[in-house]
Amino acid sequence: MATRIILLQDAVHFPSFGGGNKANRLLMEALTARGFDCWSLCRPAGAGSVLAHQFGREGLAARGIAVIQTEDGTQRYRHQGVQVEVIDFTGADTQSLIAARLRAIDADWILVSDDRDGRLLNPALSVAADRTIALVHTHTHLPFGPAATAPDAARRDRLKRVRALVAVSRYSQDYIRQHGGLMSSLLYFPVFGQGLFPQRRPPADGTVMMINPCAVKGLSIFLALADRFPDTPFAAVPTWGADQAVLEQLSARPNIRILEPADAVGTVLAQARILLAPSLIPETFGYVSVDAMLRGIPVLTGNQGGQAEAGLGAATALPVRPLDADGSVSEQDIGPWQASLHPLLNDPAHYAEQSLRAWQAATAFLPRTDVRHFIRFLSMLERPDV
């Protein structure tokens, strides 16, 4: 019988426009393609999103996915071989409901991703602590460290009970060890697809692009650069962080085009000449930087957290001022960003050099994201001497 794996996440399974849930979805799909029996227990999308039309039954139906509504209110569908169950995690009996589903499915491994308050990890530990693996995609949901939104010593102690803890970058590994006193395994998720990405030159008339423009991701830097290069086409791809106020700021600039996100990020990146990733928060790993570089797109990224690590030594890491203690956005120094963007726009030789460097670094990194690394990790956990 095939090894059965459950992904338990307080996020939408599909479509997935955030780095963490996209990485989880693609991991499940890659494991399914290798013969694993994969399930995803996830939450529905928020109704207030500017992308609400992309989600729910109508959004899935537009993609040819049939949704079954059960008597208990759960929605179920299958996508790329993964059995998905959409559950309302806000109910008073959520943990009992999750525990019941975990027992019924009886998976060999339970992957719990970025648990916010214990409502996911607690039932997993109660059902099968020795088969529970915690995935860390963001530090804000951890119960310890300076990035934690809700520090909780008891939740930290519960994390000690999982069979393994998975980090997605060296930066995240160090954070977990330093602030939580916990050891983790570093695994790069199969986010970028298989096969070779042919070397190509991004279109000369492509845009300076930002995906997920919002305050914490460095919207102010993107807008300032659009103002300083008024004759250059910019493009914004709003996803989970955008609201109506963000859309209005983007629409006020005549040189900014607003693009719909796509299930395959390569669809929107085909219109990019340069990618901006000026996040003001210390992300664990910026997947979109690698996505862009695989397509020969130079990247200007912020220097917080694991962003420079995701640049693979080929992206240009530039200083940003992190959020203030109250969460407000500090005034940013645009000078270094302007100075780095200018030659990419105006010096063809410099652009060609940076494009090739980006492609070479990302292509060399790609084998490290093969799903077989995750499969070997699971097989090592099954050894009694490990």
CSV table of C-alpha atoms in Angstrom, one decimal:
chain,number,residue,atom,x,y,z
A,1,MET,CA,0.0,0.0,0.0
A,2,ALA,CA,1.2,3.5,-0.8
A,3,THR,CA,2.6,5.6,1.9
A,4,ARG,CA,-0.1,8.1,3.0
A,5,ILE,CA,0.7,11.7,3.9
A,6,ILE,CA,-1.6,14.4,5.3
A,7,LEU,CA,-0.9,18.0,5.0
A,8,LEU,CA,-2.6,20.1,7.7
A,9,GLN,CA,-2.4,23.8,7.1
A,10,ASP,CA,-4.3,26.9,8.1
A,11,ALA,CA,-4.1,28.2,4.5
A,12,VAL,CA,-5.8,27.7,1.2
A,13,HIS,CA,-4.7,24.7,-0.8
A,14,PHE,CA,-5.5,25.9,-4.3
A,15,PRO,CA,-5.1,28.3,-5.9
A,16,SER,CA,-2.0,29.1,-3.8
A,17,PHE,CA,-0.4,32.5,-4.2
A,18,GLY,CA,1.6,32.6,-1.0
A,19,GLY,CA,5.0,31.2,-0.8
A,20,GLY,CA,4.3,28.7,2.0
A,21,ASN,CA,1.1,27.2,0.9
A,22,LYS,CA,2.3,27.1,-2.7
A,23,ALA,CA,5.4,25.2,-1.6
A,24,ASN,CA,3.2,22.8,0.4
A,25,ARG,CA,0.8,22.2,-2.5
A,26,LEU,CA,3.6,21.5,-5.0
A,27,LEU,CA,5.3,19.2,-2.4
A,28,MET,CA,2.0,17.2,-2.2
A,29,GLU,CA,1.7,17.1,-6.0
A,30,ALA,CA,5.3,15.9,-6.4
A,31,LEU,CA,4.9,13.2,-3.8
A,32,THR,CA,1.7,12.1,-5.5
A,33,ALA,CA,3.5,11.8,-8.8
A,34,ARG,CA,6.0,9.5,-7.0
A,35,GLY,CA,3.3,7.1,-5.9
A,36,PHE,CA,2.4,8.6,-2.4
A,37,ASP,CA,-1.2,8.9,-1.3
A,38,CYS,CA,-1.5,12.5,-0.4
A,39,TRP,CA,-4.3,14.4,1.4
A,40,SER,CA,-4.6,18.1,2.3
A,41,LEU,CA,-6.8,19.4,5.1
A,42,CYS,CA,-7.0,23.2,4.7
A,43,ARG,CA,-9.1,26.2,5.4
A,44,PRO,CA,-11.3,28.2,2.9
A,45,ALA,CA,-10.2,31.5,1.5
A,46,GLY,CA,-11.2,34.8,3.2
A,47,ALA,CA,-14.2,36.4,1.6
A,48,GLY,CA,-12.7,39.9,1.8
A,49,SER,CA,-9.7,39.3,-0.5
A,50,VAL,CA,-9.4,41.3,-3.7
A,51,LEU,CA,-8.9,37.9,-5.3
A,52,ALA,CA,-12.1,36.4,-3.8
A,53,HIS,CA,-13.2,35.6,-7.4
A,54,GLN,CA,-10.2,33.2,-7.8
A,55,PHE,CA,-11.3,31.0,-4.8
A,56,GLY,CA,-14.2,29.0,-3.6
A,57,ARG,CA,-16.4,26.7,-5.7
A,58,GLU,CA,-16.8,29.2,-8.5
A,59,GLY,CA,-13.0,29.8,-8.8
A,60,LEU,CA,-12.3,26.0,-8.7
A,61,ALA,CA,-15.1,25.3,-11.2
A,62,ALA,CA,-13.6,27.8,-13.6
A,63,ARG,CA,-10.5,25.6,-13.5
A,64,GLY,CA,-12.5,22.4,-14.2
A,65,ILE,CA,-12.4,21.2,-10.6
A,66,ALA,CA,-15.6,19.7,-9.2
A,67,VAL,CA,-16.3,20.4,-5.5
A,68,ILE,CA,-18.4,18.0,-3.4
A,69,GLN,CA,-20.2,19.5,-0.4
A,70,THR,CA,-20.6,17.1,2.5
A,71,GLU,CA,-23.4,17.1,5.1
A,72,ASP,CA,-21.0,18.4,7.8
A,73,GLY,CA,-20.1,21.4,5.7
A,74,THR,CA,-16.7,20.2,4.5
A,75,GLN,CA,-15.9,20.8,0.8
A,76,ARG,CA,-13.9,18.1,-1.0
A,77,TYR,CA,-12.2,18.0,-4.3
A,78,ARG,CA,-9.2,16.3,-6.0
A,79,HIS,CA,-6.4,18.3,-7.7
A,80,GLN,CA,-3.4,16.8,-9.4
A,81,GLY,CA,-4.1,13.6,-7.5
A,82,VAL,CA,-4.2,15.2,-4.1
A,83,GLN,CA,-7.4,14.7,-2.1
A,84,VAL,CA,-8.3,18.1,-0.6
A,85,GLU,CA,-10.7,18.7,2.3
A,86,VAL,CA,-11.7,22.4,3.0
A,87,ILE,CA,-12.6,22.8,6.7
A,88,ASP,CA,-13.7,25.8,8.7
A,89,PHE,CA,-11.0,26.0,11.4
A,90,THR,CA,-12.8,28.7,13.4
A,91,GLY,CA,-15.4,26.5,15.1
A,92,ALA,CA,-15.4,25.7,18.7
A,93,ASP,CA,-15.0,21.9,18.0
A,94,THR,CA,-12.3,22.4,15.3
A,95,GLN,CA,-9.7,20.4,17.1
A,96,SER,CA,-12.0,17.5,17.7
A,97,LEU,CA,-13.0,17.6,14.0
A,98,ILE,CA,-9.4,17.6,12.9
A,99,ALA,CA,-8.5,14.7,15.2
A,100,ALA,CA,-11.4,12.7,14.0
A,101,ARG,CA,-10.3,13.2,10.3
A,102,LEU,CA,-6.7,12.3,11.2
A,103,ARG,CA,-7.8,9.1,12.8
A,104,ALA,CA,-10.1,8.2,9.9
A,105,ILE,CA,-7.5,8.8,7.2
A,106,ASP,CA,-4.8,7.1,9.3
A,107,ALA,CA,-1.8,8.6,7.5
A,108,ASP,CA,1.8,7.4,7.8
A,109,TRP,CA,2.9,11.0,8.2
A,110,ILE,CA,1.1,14.2,9.3
A,111,LEU,CA,2.7,17.4,8.1
A,112,VAL,CA,1.6,20.4,10.1
A,113,SER,CA,2.4,23.8,8.5
A,114,ASP,CA,2.8,27.1,10.3
A,115,ASP,CA,0.3,26.4,13.1
A,116,ARG,CA,-0.8,29.7,14.5
A,117,ASP,CA,-2.2,28.9,17.9
A,118,GLY,CA,-2.1,25.1,18.4
A,119,ARG,CA,-5.4,24.3,16.8
A,120,LEU,CA,-3.6,22.2,14.2
A,121,LEU,CA,-0.6,20.8,16.1
A,122,ASN,CA,-2.6,19.8,19.2
A,123,PRO,CA,-4.9,17.3,17.5
A,124,ALA,CA,-2.0,16.0,15.4
A,125,LEU,CA,0.1,15.3,18.6
A,126,SER,CA,-2.9,13.7,20.3
A,127,VAL,CA,-3.4,11.3,17.4
A,128,ALA,CA,0.2,10.5,16.4
A,129,ALA,CA,3.0,12.5,17.8
A,130,ASP,CA,5.6,10.1,16.5
A,131,ARG,CA,4.3,10.6,12.9
A,132,THR,CA,3.9,14.4,13.1
A,133,ILE,CA,6.3,16.7,11.2
A,134,ALA,CA,6.2,20.4,11.7
A,135,LEU,CA,6.9,22.6,8.6
A,136,VAL,CA,8.1,26.1,9.2
A,137,HIS,CA,7.5,28.6,6.4
A,138,THR,CA,7.1,31.7,8.4
A,139,HIS,CA,8.4,32.8,11.8
A,140,THR,CA,5.5,34.9,12.8
A,141,HIS,CA,3.5,31.8,13.6
A,142,LEU,CA,6.2,30.3,15.8
A,143,PRO,CA,5.6,30.7,19.5
A,144,PHE,CA,9.1,32.1,20.1
A,145,GLY,CA,11.6,34.7,18.9
A,146,PRO,CA,11.4,38.3,17.9
A,147,ALA,CA,9.2,37.6,14.9
A,148,ALA,CA,6.5,35.8,16.9
A,149,THR,CA,3.2,37.5,17.0
A,150,ALA,CA,2.0,35.4,20.0
A,151,PRO,CA,5.0,34.0,22.1
A,152,ASP,CA,3.9,31.0,24.1
A,153,ALA,CA,6.2,28.8,26.1
A,154,ALA,CA,3.7,26.0,26.3
A,155,ARG,CA,3.3,25.9,22.6
A,156,ARG,CA,7.1,25.9,22.2
A,157,ASP,CA,7.3,22.9,24.5
A,158,ARG,CA,4.7,21.0,22.4
A,159,LEU,CA,6.9,21.5,19.4
A,160,LYS,CA,9.5,19.4,21.1
A,161,ARG,CA,7.1,16.4,20.8
A,162,VAL,CA,7.0,16.3,17.0
A,163,ARG,CA,9.0,13.6,15.2
A,164,ALA,CA,10.9,16.3,13.2
A,165,LEU,CA,10.9,20.0,12.4
A,166,VAL,CA,11.6,21.2,8.9
A,167,ALA,CA,13.1,24.6,8.0
A,168,VAL,CA,13.3,26.0,4.5
A,169,SER,CA,16.5,28.0,4.8
A,170,ARG,CA,19.7,28.2,6.8
A,171,TYR,CA,18.5,31.5,8.2
A,172,SER,CA,15.3,29.7,9.5
A,173,GLN,CA,17.4,26.9,10.9
A,174,ASP,CA,19.5,29.4,12.9
A,175,TYR,CA,16.4,31.2,14.1
A,176,ILE,CA,14.7,28.1,15.3
A,177,ARG,CA,17.9,27.0,17.1
A,178,GLN,CA,18.8,30.3,18.6
A,179,HIS,CA,15.3,31.5,19.8
A,180,GLY,CA,13.5,28.1,20.3
A,181,GLY,CA,16.4,25.9,21.3
A,182,LEU,CA,15.1,23.4,18.7
A,183,MET,CA,16.9,21.5,16.0
A,184,SER,CA,15.5,21.3,12.5
A,185,SER,CA,16.2,19.7,9.2
A,186,LEU,CA,16.8,21.9,6.1
A,187,LEU,CA,14.8,20.9,3.1
A,188,TYR,CA,14.2,22.9,-0.1
A,189,PHE,CA,10.7,22.2,-1.4
A,190,PRO,CA,10.0,21.2,-5.1
A,191,VAL,CA,8.6,24.6,-6.0
A,192,PHE,CA,10.1,25.3,-9.3
A,193,GLY,CA,9.2,22.3,-11.5
A,194,GLN,CA,11.3,19.6,-13.1
A,195,GLY,CA,13.6,19.7,-16.1
A,196,LEU,CA,15.9,22.3,-17.4
A,197,PHE,CA,15.0,25.9,-17.9
A,198,PRO,CA,16.5,27.0,-21.2
A,199,GLN,CA,18.7,30.1,-21.1
A,200,ARG,CA,16.8,32.9,-22.6
A,201,ARG,CA,16.8,36.7,-22.6
A,202,PRO,CA,13.8,38.3,-21.0
A,203,PRO,CA,11.8,40.6,-23.3
A,204,ALA,CA,13.4,44.0,-23.9
A,205,ASP,CA,10.0,45.6,-23.5
A,206,GLY,CA,9.3,43.6,-20.3
A,207,THR,CA,8.3,45.3,-17.1
A,208,VAL,CA,9.9,46.0,-13.7
A,209,MET,CA,7.6,43.6,-11.8
A,210,MET,CA,6.6,43.2,-8.2
A,211,ILE,CA,4.5,40.2,-7.1
A,212,ASN,CA,2.2,40.6,-4.0
A,213,PRO,CA,2.6,44.4,-3.6
A,214,CYS,CA,1.6,45.4,-0.1
A,215,ALA,CA,3.1,47.4,2.8
A,216,VAL,CA,5.1,44.6,4.4
A,217,LYS,CA,6.4,43.4,1.1
A,218,GLY,CA,7.9,46.9,0.3
A,219,LEU,CA,5.2,48.6,-1.7
A,220,SER,CA,6.6,52.0,-0.8
A,221,ILE,CA,9.9,51.1,-2.5
A,222,PHE,CA,8.1,49.8,-5.6
A,223,LEU,CA,6.0,53.0,-5.9
A,224,ALA,CA,8.9,55.3,-5.3
A,225,LEU,CA,10.9,53.6,-8.1
A,226,ALA,CA,7.9,53.8,-10.5
A,227,ASP,CA,7.8,57.6,-9.8
A,228,ARG,CA,11.6,58.0,-10.4
A,229,PHE,CA,11.5,56.0,-13.6
A,230,PRO,CA,8.2,57.4,-15.2
A,231,ASP,CA,9.1,56.3,-18.7
A,232,THR,CA,9.7,52.7,-17.7
A,233,PRO,CA,6.9,50.2,-17.7
A,234,PHE,CA,6.2,48.6,-14.3
A,235,ALA,CA,3.8,45.8,-13.4
A,236,ALA,CA,2.2,44.7,-10.2
A,237,VAL,CA,0.7,41.3,-9.5
A,238,PRO,CA,-1.6,41.7,-6.4
A,239,THR,CA,-2.1,38.5,-4.4
A,240,TRP,CA,-2.8,37.8,-0.7
A,241,GLY,CA,-1.4,41.1,0.7
A,242,ALA,CA,-3.3,43.6,-1.5
A,243,ASP,CA,-6.4,45.5,-0.6
A,244,GLN,CA,-8.4,48.2,-2.2
A,245,ALA,CA,-6.1,50.9,-0.9
A,246,VAL,CA,-3.1,49.2,-2.5
A,247,LEU,CA,-4.9,48.9,-5.8
A,248,GLU,CA,-5.7,52.6,-5.7
A,249,GLN,CA,-2.1,53.5,-5.2
A,250,LEU,CA,-1.0,51.3,-8.0
A,251,SER,CA,-3.7,52.6,-10.4
A,252,ALA,CA,-2.6,56.2,-9.7
A,253,ARG,CA,0.7,55.6,-11.5
A,254,PRO,CA,0.3,55.7,-15.3
A,255,ASN,CA,3.4,53.5,-15.8
A,256,ILE,CA,2.1,50.7,-13.6
A,257,ARG,CA,0.1,47.9,-15.1
A,258,ILE,CA,-1.9,45.7,-12.7
A,259,LEU,CA,-1.8,42.0,-13.7
A,260,GLU,CA,-3.9,39.1,-12.5
A,261,PRO,CA,-1.9,36.3,-10.7
A,262,ALA,CA,-1.7,33.0,-12.5
A,263,ASP,CA,-1.6,29.5,-11.1
A,264,ALA,CA,1.7,29.0,-12.9
A,265,VAL,CA,4.0,31.9,-11.9
A,266,GLY,CA,5.9,31.6,-15.2
A,267,THR,CA,2.8,33.0,-16.9
A,268,VAL,CA,3.2,36.4,-15.3
A,269,LEU,CA,7.0,36.3,-15.2
A,270,ALA,CA,7.0,36.0,-19.0
A,271,GLN,CA,6.1,39.7,-18.9
A,272,ALA,CA,9.0,40.7,-16.6
A,273,ARG,CA,12.4,42.1,-17.4
A,274,ILE,CA,13.4,42.8,-13.8
A,275,LEU,CA,11.9,41.6,-10.5
A,276,LEU,CA,11.7,43.7,-7.4
A,277,ALA,CA,11.4,41.8,-4.1
A,278,PRO,CA,11.9,44.6,-1.5
A,279,SER,CA,10.2,42.9,1.5
A,280,LEU,CA,10.5,44.7,4.8
A,281,ILE,CA,10.0,41.6,6.9
A,282,PRO,CA,12.6,38.8,7.5
A,283,GLU,CA,11.1,36.1,5.3
A,284,THR,CA,12.4,32.6,5.6
A,285,PHE,CA,13.0,32.1,1.9
A,286,GLY,CA,11.9,34.1,-1.1
A,287,TYR,CA,10.8,31.5,-3.7
A,288,VAL,CA,9.8,34.1,-6.3
A,289,SER,CA,13.5,35.2,-6.6
A,290,VAL,CA,14.5,31.8,-7.7
A,291,ASP,CA,11.5,31.5,-10.0
A,292,ALA,CA,12.6,34.8,-11.7
A,293,MET,CA,16.3,33.9,-11.9
A,294,LEU,CA,15.5,30.5,-13.5
A,295,ARG,CA,14.1,32.6,-16.4
A,296,GLY,CA,17.1,34.8,-16.6
A,297,ILE,CA,15.4,37.7,-14.8
A,298,PRO,CA,17.7,39.8,-12.6
A,299,VAL,CA,16.3,40.4,-9.1
A,300,LEU,CA,16.7,43.3,-6.7
A,301,THR,CA,15.8,42.0,-3.3
A,302,GLY,CA,15.7,43.2,0.3
A,303,ASN,CA,18.4,42.2,2.8
A,304,GLN,CA,16.1,40.9,5.6
A,305,GLY,CA,16.0,37.4,6.9
A,306,GLY,CA,16.5,34.7,4.2
A,307,GLN,CA,15.9,36.9,1.2
A,308,ALA,CA,19.6,37.2,0.4
A,309,GLU,CA,20.0,33.5,0.8
A,310,ALA,CA,17.2,33.0,-1.8
A,311,GLY,CA,19.2,35.2,-4.1
A,312,LEU,CA,21.8,32.5,-4.3
A,313,GLY,CA,24.6,35.0,-4.5
A,314,ALA,CA,23.3,36.3,-7.9
A,315,ALA,CA,20.4,38.6,-6.9
A,316,THR,CA,21.3,42.1,-5.7
A,317,ALA,CA,20.5,42.4,-2.0
A,318,LEU,CA,19.7,46.0,-1.0
A,319,PRO,CA,19.1,47.6,2.4
A,320,VAL,CA,15.6,48.1,3.7
A,321,ARG,CA,14.4,49.6,6.9
A,322,PRO,CA,12.3,46.9,8.7
A,323,LEU,CA,8.9,47.6,10.1
A,324,ASP,CA,8.8,49.7,13.3
A,325,ALA,CA,8.0,48.0,16.6
A,326,ASP,CA,4.3,48.9,16.2
A,327,GLY,CA,4.2,47.4,12.7
A,328,SER,CA,4.2,50.7,10.8
A,329,VAL,CA,6.3,51.2,7.7
A,330,SER,CA,9.5,53.2,8.1
A,331,GLU,CA,10.6,55.7,5.5
A,332,GLN,CA,12.9,53.9,3.0
A,333,ASP,CA,16.1,55.0,1.4
A,334,ILE,CA,15.4,54.7,-2.3
A,335,GLY,CA,18.9,55.7,-3.4
A,336,PRO,CA,20.5,52.3,-3.5
A,337,TRP,CA,17.5,50.8,-5.3
A,338,GLN,CA,17.5,53.6,-7.8
A,339,ALA,CA,21.3,53.2,-8.4
A,340,SER,CA,20.9,49.4,-8.9
A,341,LEU,CA,17.9,49.6,-11.2
A,342,HIS,CA,19.3,52.3,-13.5
A,343,PRO,CA,22.1,50.2,-15.1
A,344,LEU,CA,19.8,47.3,-15.6
A,345,LEU,CA,17.5,49.5,-17.6
A,346,ASN,CA,20.1,51.4,-19.5
A,347,ASP,CA,23.3,49.3,-19.9
A,348,PRO,CA,22.6,46.3,-22.1
A,349,ALA,CA,26.0,44.7,-21.3
A,350,HIS,CA,25.3,45.0,-17.6
A,351,TYR,CA,21.8,43.5,-18.0
A,352,ALA,CA,23.1,40.6,-20.0
A,353,GLU,CA,25.7,39.8,-17.4
A,354,GLN,CA,23.2,39.9,-14.6
A,355,SER,CA,20.7,37.9,-16.5
A,356,LEU,CA,23.2,35.1,-17.2
A,357,ARG,CA,24.5,35.2,-13.6
A,358,ALA,CA,21.0,34.8,-12.3
A,359,TRP,CA,20.1,31.9,-14.6
A,360,GLN,CA,23.4,30.1,-13.9
A,361,ALA,CA,22.9,30.3,-10.1
A,362,ALA,CA,19.3,29.2,-10.2
A,363,THR,CA,20.0,26.4,-12.6
A,364,ALA,CA,22.7,25.1,-10.3
A,365,PHE,CA,20.4,25.3,-7.3
A,366,LEU,CA,17.5,23.5,-8.9
A,367,PRO,CA,18.6,19.9,-8.2
A,368,ARG,CA,18.6,20.7,-4.5
A,369,THR,CA,14.8,21.1,-4.7
A,370,ASP,CA,14.1,17.7,-6.1
A,371,VAL,CA,11.3,15.9,-4.2
A,372,ARG,CA,13.6,12.9,-3.8
A,373,HIS,CA,15.4,14.8,-1.0
A,374,PHE,CA,12.1,14.9,1.0
A,375,ILE,CA,11.4,11.2,0.3
A,376,ARG,CA,14.9,10.3,1.6
A,377,PHE,CA,14.3,12.4,4.7
A,378,LEU,CA,11.1,10.5,5.4
A,379,SER,CA,12.9,7.1,4.9
A,380,MET,CA,15.6,8.3,7.3
A,381,LEU,CA,13.0,9.0,10.0
A,382,GLU,CA,11.7,5.5,9.7
A,383,ARG,CA,15.1,4.1,10.6
A,384,PRO,CA,15.1,3.2,14.3
A,385,ASP,CA,18.7,4.3,14.8
A,386,VAL,CA,18.0,7.8,13.6
